[in-house]
C-alpha angles and dihedrals in degrees: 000000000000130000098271091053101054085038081055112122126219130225116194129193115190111186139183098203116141108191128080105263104013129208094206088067100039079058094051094038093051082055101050087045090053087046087052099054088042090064094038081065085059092048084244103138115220157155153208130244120196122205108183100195087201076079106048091042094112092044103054094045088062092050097051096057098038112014087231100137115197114223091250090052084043091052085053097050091049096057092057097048092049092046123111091211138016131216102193109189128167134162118251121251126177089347097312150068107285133267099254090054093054095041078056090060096036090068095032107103117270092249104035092115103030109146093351118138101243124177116209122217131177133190132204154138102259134036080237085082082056095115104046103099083051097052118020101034106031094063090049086053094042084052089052084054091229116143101254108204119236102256120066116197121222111166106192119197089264088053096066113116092006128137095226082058087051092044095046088044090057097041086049092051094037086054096047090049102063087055093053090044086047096048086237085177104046089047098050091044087053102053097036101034086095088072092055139050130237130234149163093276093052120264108355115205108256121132119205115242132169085256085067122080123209084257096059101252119133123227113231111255097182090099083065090066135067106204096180086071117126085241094058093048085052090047088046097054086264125116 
């Protein structure tokens, strides 16, 4: 493998849309080929990965009533976690992303996006739906800790083929691209690792606190606390 290939940048969709072909992912994908000539600008090589979740449906409902995670769904996860940038794109149902989406993200380890740039689209039939990828999906991705870029991207039914789709498709890639060109990632991980440790599946969320010795064990804090307060019996159903 020569220099250019493992300096090589990827860029991931994963995307919830259901139908064939689907225009959720023609959206996400318009976006992570716009990020990729951006960097190419920038001399930076990239590409760009697609994980259509229709196809992995089995597979993670299985997973979310019994953990058991088939090779194919663990191949998946394992190409987000090792991305460089994330185009997360799902079609709107009852007001939100949909269930398989979440159910994605559910199984996905609790630090598989930490620090990582991600871009959030949204697909639906009406504008009502305008403020999803703000909303919805913006505070699952902030709880994944991942750096969500400005712009979020919803293409309702009227906005196909329009010039303002096309706008908002070029500012979201221009803008995850400049994460992408800066190593956003690498540089948070870097000035925040020491408040996680590490571990065979990647960073495993565990802040350090006093309570917590150098050998991992943890110092009983119960005698802090006096649990026969008024206050404690409230907190308990008591009175």
């Amino acid at each position: 493998m020569n220099h250019a290939e493992t300096n090589r940048r990827h860029i991931t969709v994963v995307s919830a849309g259901v139908g064939e072909p689907s225009t959720t992912t023609k959206l996400a994908e318009g976006i992570a080929e716009r990020t990729v000539v951006r960097l190419r600008d920038q001399s930076i090589a990239a590409q760009v990965n697609v994980i259509e979740l229709k196809n992995l449906a089995q597979d993670i409902s299985t997973a979310a009533v019994s953990w058991k995670i088939t090779p194919q769904l663990q191949s998946a996860l394992d190409i987000v976690s090792q991305s460089d940038a994330l185009v997360a794109a799902s079609p709107v149902f009852k007001a939100s992303y949909s269930g398989l989406f979440k159910s994605f993200w559910d199984i996905a380890q609790q630090d598989a996006v930490l620090g990582m740039p991600v871009a959030v689209v949204a697909t639906g039939g009406s504008e009502r739906h305008a403020l999803v990828p703000d909303t919805s999906m913006r505070s699952l991705f902030a709880f994944l800790r991942a750096v969500i870029v400005p712009t979020g991207v919803m293409a309702a039914t009227v906005d196909w083929g329009s010039p303002g789709l096309v706008d908002r498709q070029t500012r979201v890639a221009g803008e995850l691209a400049s994460l992408v060109q800066a190593d956003i990632r690498r540089t948070l991980l870097a000035a925040v690792g020491e408040h996680y440790s590490s571990s065979e599946d990647g960073l495993a969320s565990q802040p350090v606190s006093d309570d917590t010795h150098a050998d991992g064990e943890v110092d009983d804090v119960s005698q802090d606390f006096d649990f026969d307060s008024s206050l404690m019996r409230l907190a308990a159903g008591g009175r």
